[in-house]
């Protein structure tokens, strides 16, 4: 389930405007385009460096 991001994204205006075009052309929102790129970065990282283990959250 998606959660609110506690890390606001600050990015150069020109980069954001171009990124909006890329997201639109890929049929995604800016948020989903960022999420897709993050997932791909994780896949690439883990292929080169091994699985990233995340401890379970305590309740």
XYZ file of C-alpha atoms in Angstrom:
59
model
C 0.000 0.000 0.000
C 1.351 3.422 -0.926
C 2.231 5.775 1.871
C 2.897 9.481 2.041
C 6.541 10.248 1.378
C 8.251 12.098 4.226
C 10.956 13.264 1.774
C 9.745 16.136 -0.418
C 11.443 16.170 -3.793
C 13.282 19.371 -4.674
C 14.441 19.446 -8.250
C 15.397 22.005 -10.859
C 12.340 23.350 -12.711
C 13.683 22.468 -16.185
C 14.417 18.904 -15.115
C 10.930 18.523 -13.643
C 9.216 19.911 -16.748
C 11.137 17.510 -18.990
C 10.439 14.650 -16.593
C 6.706 15.416 -16.774
C 6.889 14.968 -20.548
C 8.664 11.618 -20.142
C 6.091 10.428 -17.577
C 3.210 11.515 -19.813
C 4.699 9.782 -22.855
C 5.079 6.607 -20.786
C 1.446 6.835 -19.654
C 2.385 7.390 -16.017
C 2.050 10.064 -13.390
C 5.274 11.726 -12.272
C 5.013 9.797 -9.004
C 4.646 6.440 -10.787
C 7.504 7.278 -13.166
C 9.768 8.023 -10.186
C 8.656 4.806 -8.482
C 9.379 2.775 -11.632
C 12.862 4.283 -11.936
C 13.550 3.618 -8.250
C 12.506 -0.021 -8.644
C 14.786 -0.391 -11.665
C 17.681 1.182 -9.747
C 17.137 -1.332 -6.925
C 17.076 -4.253 -9.379
C 20.290 -3.033 -11.020
C 21.980 -2.481 -7.646
C 21.003 -5.900 -6.313
C 22.194 -7.633 -9.481
C 25.635 -6.092 -8.959
C 25.832 -6.084 -5.152
C 23.487 -8.744 -3.816
C 20.095 -8.627 -2.170
C 19.397 -5.690 0.144
C 17.963 -7.082 3.362
C 15.387 -4.862 5.055
C 14.535 -5.740 8.657
C 10.815 -6.135 9.353
C 9.076 -3.139 10.883
C 8.148 -3.568 14.512
C 4.619 -2.683 15.505
